[in-house]
Short mmCIF file of C-alpha atoms in Angstrom, two decimals:
data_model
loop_
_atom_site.label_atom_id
_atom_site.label_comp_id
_atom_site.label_asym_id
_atom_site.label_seq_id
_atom_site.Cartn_x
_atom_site.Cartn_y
_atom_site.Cartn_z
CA UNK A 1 0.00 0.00 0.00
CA UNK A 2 1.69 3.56 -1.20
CA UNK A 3 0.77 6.08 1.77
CA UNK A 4 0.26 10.01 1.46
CA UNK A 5 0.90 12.78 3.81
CA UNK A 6 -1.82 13.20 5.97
CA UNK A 7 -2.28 9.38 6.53
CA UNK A 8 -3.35 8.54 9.83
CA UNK A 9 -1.66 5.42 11.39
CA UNK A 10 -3.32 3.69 13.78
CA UNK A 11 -5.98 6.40 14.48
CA UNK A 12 -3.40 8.07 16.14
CA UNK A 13 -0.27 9.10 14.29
CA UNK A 14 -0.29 11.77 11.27
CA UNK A 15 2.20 11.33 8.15
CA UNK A 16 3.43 14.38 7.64
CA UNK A 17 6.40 13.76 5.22
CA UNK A 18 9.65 11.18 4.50
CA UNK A 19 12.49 11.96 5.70
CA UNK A 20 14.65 9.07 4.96
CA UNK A 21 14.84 5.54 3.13
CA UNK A 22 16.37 2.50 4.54
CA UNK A 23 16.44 -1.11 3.29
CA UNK A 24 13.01 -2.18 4.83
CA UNK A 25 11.47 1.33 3.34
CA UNK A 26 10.65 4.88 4.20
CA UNK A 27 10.62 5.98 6.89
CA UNK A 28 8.06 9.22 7.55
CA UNK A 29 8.27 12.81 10.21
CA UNK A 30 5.00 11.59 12.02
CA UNK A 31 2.92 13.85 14.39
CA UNK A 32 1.60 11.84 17.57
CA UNK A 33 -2.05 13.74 17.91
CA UNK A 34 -2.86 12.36 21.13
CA UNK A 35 0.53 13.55 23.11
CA UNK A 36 1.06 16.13 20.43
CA UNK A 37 4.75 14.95 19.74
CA UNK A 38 6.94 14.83 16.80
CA UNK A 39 7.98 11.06 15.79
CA UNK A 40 9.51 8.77 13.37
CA UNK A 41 7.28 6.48 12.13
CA UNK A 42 8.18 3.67 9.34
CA UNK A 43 6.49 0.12 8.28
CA UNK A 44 8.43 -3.08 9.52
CA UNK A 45 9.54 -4.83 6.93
CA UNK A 46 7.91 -8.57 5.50
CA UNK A 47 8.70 -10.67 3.67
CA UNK A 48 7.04 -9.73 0.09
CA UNK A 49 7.04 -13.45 -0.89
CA UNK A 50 5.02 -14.72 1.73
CA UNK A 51 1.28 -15.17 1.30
CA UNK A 52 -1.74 -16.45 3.57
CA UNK A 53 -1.22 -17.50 6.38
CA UNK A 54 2.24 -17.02 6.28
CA UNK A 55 2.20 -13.82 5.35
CA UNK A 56 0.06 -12.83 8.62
CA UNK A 57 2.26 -14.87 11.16
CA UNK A 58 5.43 -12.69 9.85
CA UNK A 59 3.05 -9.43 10.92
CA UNK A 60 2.20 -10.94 13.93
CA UNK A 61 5.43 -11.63 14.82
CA UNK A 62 6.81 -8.51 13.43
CA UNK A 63 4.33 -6.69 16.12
CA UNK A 64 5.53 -8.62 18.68
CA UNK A 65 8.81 -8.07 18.22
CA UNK A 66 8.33 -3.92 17.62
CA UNK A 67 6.57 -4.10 21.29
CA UNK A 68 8.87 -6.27 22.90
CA UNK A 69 11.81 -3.87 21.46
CA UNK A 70 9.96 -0.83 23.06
CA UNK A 71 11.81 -1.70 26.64
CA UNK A 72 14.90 -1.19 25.54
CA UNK A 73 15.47 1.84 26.77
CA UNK A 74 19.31 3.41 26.28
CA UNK A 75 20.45 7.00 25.49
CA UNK A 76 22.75 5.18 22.45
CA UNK A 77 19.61 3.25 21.07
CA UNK A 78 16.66 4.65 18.95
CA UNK A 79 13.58 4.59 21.36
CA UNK A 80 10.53 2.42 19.82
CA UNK A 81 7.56 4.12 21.07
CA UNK A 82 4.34 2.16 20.15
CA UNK A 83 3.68 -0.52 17.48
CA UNK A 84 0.59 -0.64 15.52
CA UNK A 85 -1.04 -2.64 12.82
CA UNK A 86 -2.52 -0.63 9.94
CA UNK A 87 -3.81 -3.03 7.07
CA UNK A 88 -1.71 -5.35 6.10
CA UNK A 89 1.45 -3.30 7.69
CA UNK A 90 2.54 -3.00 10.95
CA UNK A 91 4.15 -0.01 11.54
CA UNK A 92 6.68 0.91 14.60
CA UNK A 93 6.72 4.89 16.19
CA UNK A 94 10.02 5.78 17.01
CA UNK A 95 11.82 8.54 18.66
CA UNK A 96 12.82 11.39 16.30
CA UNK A 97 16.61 12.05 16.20
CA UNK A 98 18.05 15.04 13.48
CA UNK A 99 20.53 13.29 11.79
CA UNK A 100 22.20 11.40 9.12
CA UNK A 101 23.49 7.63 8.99
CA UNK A 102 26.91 6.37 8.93
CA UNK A 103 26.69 5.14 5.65
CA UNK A 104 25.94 8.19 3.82
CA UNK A 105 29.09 10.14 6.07
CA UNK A 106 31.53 7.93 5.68
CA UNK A 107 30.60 8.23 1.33
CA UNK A 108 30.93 11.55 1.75
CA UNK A 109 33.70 12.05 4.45
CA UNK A 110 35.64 9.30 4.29
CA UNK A 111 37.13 7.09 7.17
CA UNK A 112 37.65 7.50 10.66
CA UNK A 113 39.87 7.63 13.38
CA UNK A 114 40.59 4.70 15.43
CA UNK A 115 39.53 6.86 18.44
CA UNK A 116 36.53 7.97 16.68
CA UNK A 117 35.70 4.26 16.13
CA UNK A 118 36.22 3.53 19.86
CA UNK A 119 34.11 6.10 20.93
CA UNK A 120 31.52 4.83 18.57
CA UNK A 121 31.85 1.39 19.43
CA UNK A 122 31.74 1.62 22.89
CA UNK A 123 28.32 3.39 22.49
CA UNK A 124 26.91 1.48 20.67
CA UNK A 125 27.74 -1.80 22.07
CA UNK A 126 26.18 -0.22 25.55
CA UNK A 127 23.05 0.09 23.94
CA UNK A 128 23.48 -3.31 22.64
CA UNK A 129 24.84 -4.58 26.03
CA UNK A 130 21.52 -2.85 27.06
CA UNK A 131 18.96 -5.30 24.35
CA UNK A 132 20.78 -8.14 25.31
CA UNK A 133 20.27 -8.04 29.02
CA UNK A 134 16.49 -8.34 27.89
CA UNK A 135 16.77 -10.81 24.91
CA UNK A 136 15.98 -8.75 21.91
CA UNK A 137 19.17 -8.62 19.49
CA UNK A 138 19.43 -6.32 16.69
CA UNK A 139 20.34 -8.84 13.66
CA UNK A 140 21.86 -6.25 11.19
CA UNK A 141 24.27 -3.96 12.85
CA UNK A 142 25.67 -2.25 9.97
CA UNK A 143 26.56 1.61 9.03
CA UNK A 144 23.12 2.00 7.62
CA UNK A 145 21.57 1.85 10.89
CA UNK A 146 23.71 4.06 13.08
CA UNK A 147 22.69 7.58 13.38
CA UNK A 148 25.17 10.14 13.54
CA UNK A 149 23.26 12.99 15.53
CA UNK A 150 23.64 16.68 14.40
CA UNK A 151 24.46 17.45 18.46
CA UNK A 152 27.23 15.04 17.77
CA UNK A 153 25.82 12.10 19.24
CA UNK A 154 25.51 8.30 17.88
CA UNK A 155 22.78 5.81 18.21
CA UNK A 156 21.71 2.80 16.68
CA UNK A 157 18.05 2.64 15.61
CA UNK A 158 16.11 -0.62 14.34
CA UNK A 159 17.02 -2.37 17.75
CA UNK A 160 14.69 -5.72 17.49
CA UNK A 161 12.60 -4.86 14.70
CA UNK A 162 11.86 -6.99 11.76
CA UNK A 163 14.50 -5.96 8.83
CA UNK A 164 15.10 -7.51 5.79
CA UNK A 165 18.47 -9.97 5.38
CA UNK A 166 21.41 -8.06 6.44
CA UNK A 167 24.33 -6.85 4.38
CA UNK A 168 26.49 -10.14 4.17
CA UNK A 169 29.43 -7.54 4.21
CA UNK A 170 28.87 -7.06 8.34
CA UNK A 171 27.09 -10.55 8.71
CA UNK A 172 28.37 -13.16 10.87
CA UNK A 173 29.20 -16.05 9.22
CA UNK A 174 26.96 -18.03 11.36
CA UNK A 175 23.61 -16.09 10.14
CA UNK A 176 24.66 -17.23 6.47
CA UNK A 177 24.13 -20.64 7.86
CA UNK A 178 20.94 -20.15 8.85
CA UNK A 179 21.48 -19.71 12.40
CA UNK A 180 19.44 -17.07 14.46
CA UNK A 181 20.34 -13.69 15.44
CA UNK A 182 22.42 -13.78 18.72
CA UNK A 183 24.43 -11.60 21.47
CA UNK A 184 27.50 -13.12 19.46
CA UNK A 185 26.50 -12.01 16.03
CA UNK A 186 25.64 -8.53 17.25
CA UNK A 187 29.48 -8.12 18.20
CA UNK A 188 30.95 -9.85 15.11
CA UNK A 189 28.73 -6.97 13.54
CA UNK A 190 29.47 -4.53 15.47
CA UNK A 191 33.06 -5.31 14.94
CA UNK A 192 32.90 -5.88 10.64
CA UNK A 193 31.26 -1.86 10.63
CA UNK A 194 33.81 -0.53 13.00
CA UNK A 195 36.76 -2.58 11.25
CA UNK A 196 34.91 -0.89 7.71
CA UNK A 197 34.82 2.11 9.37
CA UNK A 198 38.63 2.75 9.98
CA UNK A 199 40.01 0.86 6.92
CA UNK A 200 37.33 1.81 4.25
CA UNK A 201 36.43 -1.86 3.57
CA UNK A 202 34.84 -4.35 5.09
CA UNK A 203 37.59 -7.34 6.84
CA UNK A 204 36.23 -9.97 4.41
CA UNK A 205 34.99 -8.04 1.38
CA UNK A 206 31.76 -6.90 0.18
CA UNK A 207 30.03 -10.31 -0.03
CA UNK A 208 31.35 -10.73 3.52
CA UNK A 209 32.99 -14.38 2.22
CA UNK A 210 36.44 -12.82 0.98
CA UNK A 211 40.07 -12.80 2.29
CA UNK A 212 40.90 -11.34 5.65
CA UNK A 213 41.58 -7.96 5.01
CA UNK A 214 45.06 -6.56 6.66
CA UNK A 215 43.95 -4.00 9.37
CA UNK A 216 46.75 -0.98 8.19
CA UNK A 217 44.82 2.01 10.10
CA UNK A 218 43.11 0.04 12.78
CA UNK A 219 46.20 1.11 15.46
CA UNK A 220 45.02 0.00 18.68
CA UNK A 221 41.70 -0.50 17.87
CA UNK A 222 43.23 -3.69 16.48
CA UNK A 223 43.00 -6.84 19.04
CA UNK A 224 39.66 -5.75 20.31
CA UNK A 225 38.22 -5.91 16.66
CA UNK A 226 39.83 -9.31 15.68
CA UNK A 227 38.29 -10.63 18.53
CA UNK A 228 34.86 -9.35 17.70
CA UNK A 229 35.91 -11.34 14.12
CA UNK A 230 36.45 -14.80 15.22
CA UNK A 231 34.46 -17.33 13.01
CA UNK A 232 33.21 -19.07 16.39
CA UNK A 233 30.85 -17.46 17.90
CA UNK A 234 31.49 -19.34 21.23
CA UNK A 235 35.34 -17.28 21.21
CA UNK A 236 34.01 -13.87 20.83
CA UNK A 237 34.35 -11.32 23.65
CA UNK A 238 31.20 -10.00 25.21
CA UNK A 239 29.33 -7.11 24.71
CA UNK A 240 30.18 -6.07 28.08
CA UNK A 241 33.99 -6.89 27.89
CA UNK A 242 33.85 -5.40 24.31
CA UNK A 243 32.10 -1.91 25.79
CA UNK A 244 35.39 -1.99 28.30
CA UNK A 245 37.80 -2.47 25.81
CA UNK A 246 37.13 0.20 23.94
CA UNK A 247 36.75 2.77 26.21
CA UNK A 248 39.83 2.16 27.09
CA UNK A 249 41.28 2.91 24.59
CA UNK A 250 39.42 5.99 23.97
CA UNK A 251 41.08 6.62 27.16
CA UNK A 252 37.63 8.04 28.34
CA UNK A 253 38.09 11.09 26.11
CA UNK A 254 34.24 10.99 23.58
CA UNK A 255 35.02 12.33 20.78
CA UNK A 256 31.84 13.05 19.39
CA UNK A 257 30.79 13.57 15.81
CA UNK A 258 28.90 16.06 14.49
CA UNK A 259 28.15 15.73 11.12
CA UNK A 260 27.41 18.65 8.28
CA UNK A 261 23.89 18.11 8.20
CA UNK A 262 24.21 20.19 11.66
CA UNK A 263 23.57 24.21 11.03
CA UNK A 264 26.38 26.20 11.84
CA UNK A 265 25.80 28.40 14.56
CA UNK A 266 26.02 31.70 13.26
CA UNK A 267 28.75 34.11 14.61
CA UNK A 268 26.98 37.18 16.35
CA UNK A 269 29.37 40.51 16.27
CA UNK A 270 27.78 42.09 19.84
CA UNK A 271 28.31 46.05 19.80
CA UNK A 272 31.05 47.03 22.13
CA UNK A 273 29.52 48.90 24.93
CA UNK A 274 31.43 51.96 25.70
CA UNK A 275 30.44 53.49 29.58
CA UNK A 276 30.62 57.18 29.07
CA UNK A 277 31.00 59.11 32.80
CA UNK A 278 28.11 61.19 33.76
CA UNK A 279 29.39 65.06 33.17
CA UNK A 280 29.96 66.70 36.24
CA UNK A 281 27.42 68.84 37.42
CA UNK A 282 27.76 72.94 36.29
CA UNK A 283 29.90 75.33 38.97
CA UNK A 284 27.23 77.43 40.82
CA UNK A 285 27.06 80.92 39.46
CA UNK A 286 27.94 83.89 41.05
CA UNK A 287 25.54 86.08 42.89
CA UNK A 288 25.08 89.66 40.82
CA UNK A 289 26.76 92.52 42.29
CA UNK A 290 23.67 94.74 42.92
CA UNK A 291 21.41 92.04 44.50
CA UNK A 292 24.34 92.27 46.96
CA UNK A 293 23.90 95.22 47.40
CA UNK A 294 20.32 95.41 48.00
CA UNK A 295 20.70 92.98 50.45
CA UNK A 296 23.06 94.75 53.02
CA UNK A 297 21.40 97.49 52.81
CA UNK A 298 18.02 96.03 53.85
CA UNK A 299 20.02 94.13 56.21
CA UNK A 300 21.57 97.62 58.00
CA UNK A 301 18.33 99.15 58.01
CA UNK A 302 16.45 96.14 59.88
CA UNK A 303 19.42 96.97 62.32
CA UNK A 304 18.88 100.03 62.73
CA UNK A 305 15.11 99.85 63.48
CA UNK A 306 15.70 97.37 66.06
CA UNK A 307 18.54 99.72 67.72
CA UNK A 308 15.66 102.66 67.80
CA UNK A 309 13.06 100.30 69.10
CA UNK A 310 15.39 99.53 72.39
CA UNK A 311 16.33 103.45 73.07
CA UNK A 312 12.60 104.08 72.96
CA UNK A 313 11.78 101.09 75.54
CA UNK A 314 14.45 102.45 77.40
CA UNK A 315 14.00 106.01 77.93
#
């Protein structure tokens, strides 16, 4: 079903326009009219093939899985509001973040710093550390669904929800087997994006199946990342010990990003303020000569009269 602005979701939530497109779709700048809220809103993907009866288990488990993902609650994860079913699509409300995803920056920008990948890593793998404590894994870790934030934060949005297959580039080998999502193929994720990241390709090539690539720029990001890597899943670190490792080695210095889709702040010239002293007050004016004058005189007579008053009395 093709949606237009204005759509109501779920009697609840208005389309107001995309903003983005991932792999499972687009993803619209929603207004919640009940708490009056801006939100993210996009439809969960499913699997196009499926028909029936089939097709409506994968919604009902797709639901299930947007409200279970709803308690994870981290300041490095995208928060998952509410989950509806509209039609035949279930769609998941989300927290609106002003950004742009890894993907597109590091097209654009290039590669980063091995202490710009720590700092990255370690946040996101608390968020993950975070799902995982609850059982809800993320499944496709990859630089399409990190969010650099324009006030220079990171987070990692699409925690639990229903994606389509990820990119076998950051795949774990075991979920090319078949094998579910787990805490262990979060990290070897985690790690393949970071490794990308730093180098500019991914350790095993673009079809994920490749030759080990060399880590040349990886410094000492290095060990904790070819750990993440290990083809068992059993001898990876965990998300916790990963998280340690690599804020150690950011040395507890975040270096944030903040990437161009941020508005400069403009520069404001303030007008120097000059404090100008009061003038000082005018010297008193002299008194004329004649009103002098006038006044001794009617000062002498008053004497006078008072002098002629006594005699008077007196004699």
């Amino acid at each position: 079903m093709n949606y237009a602005e204005g759509t109501v979701v779920g009697k609840r939530y208005r389309l107001d326009q995309p903003i983005g497109r991932g792999r499972a779709g687009i993803v619209w700048l929603a207004f919640d009219t009940m708490l009056h809220r801006t939100v993210a809103a996009k439809r969960l993907y499913v699997d196009p093939t499926l028909t029936g009866e089939a097709a409506e288990h994968a919604r009902r488990t797709a639901l299930l899985e947007a409200r279970q993902a709803t308690r994870v609650v981290h300041a490095g994860a995208v928060a998952v509001y509410d989950a509806v079913q509209y039609g035949d699509d279930v769609w998941a409300v989300m927290e609106y973040v002003p950004c742009r995803n890894m993907a597109d920056f590091l097209a654009e920008h290039g590669e980063l710093s091995p202490q710009q990948a720590a700092y990255l890593g370690h946040r996101l793998g608390a968020a993950l550390a975070t799902a995982h404590a609850i059982g809800v894994t993320h499944g496709a870790v990859e630089p399409g669904n990190v969010l650099l934030c324009d006030d220079g934060g990171v987070k990692l949005t699409d925690v639990g929800l229903s994606q389509p297959p990820a990119d076998p580039a950051y795949r774990a080998p075991e979920l090319a087997r078949g094998v579910e999502p787990s805490p262990a193929s979060d990290g070897f994720s985690l790690g393949a994006m970071l490794f990308a990241a730093v180098e500019g390709v991914p350790p095993f090539g673009e079809d994920g199946t490749g030759t080990p690539v060399v880590p040349r720029r990886c410094g000492a990001l290095t060990g904790a990342l070819l750990k993440l890597l290990r083809d068992d899943p059993d001898l990876r670190p965990t998300m916790q010990d990963t998280v340690q490792s690599l804020r150690a080695i950011t040395k507890g210095r975040e270096q944030g990003l903040v990437p161009p889709t941020a508005p400069a702040l403009p520069t404001v010239v303030l007008p120097q303020v000059v404090t100008v002293p009061p003038p000082p007050p005018p010297p008193a004016a002299p008194a004329p000569a004649g009103s002098m004058r006038t006044w001794l005189l009617a000062g002498g007579a008053a004497v006078l009269v008072v002098i002629v008053v006594v005699l008077l009395l007196v004699l």
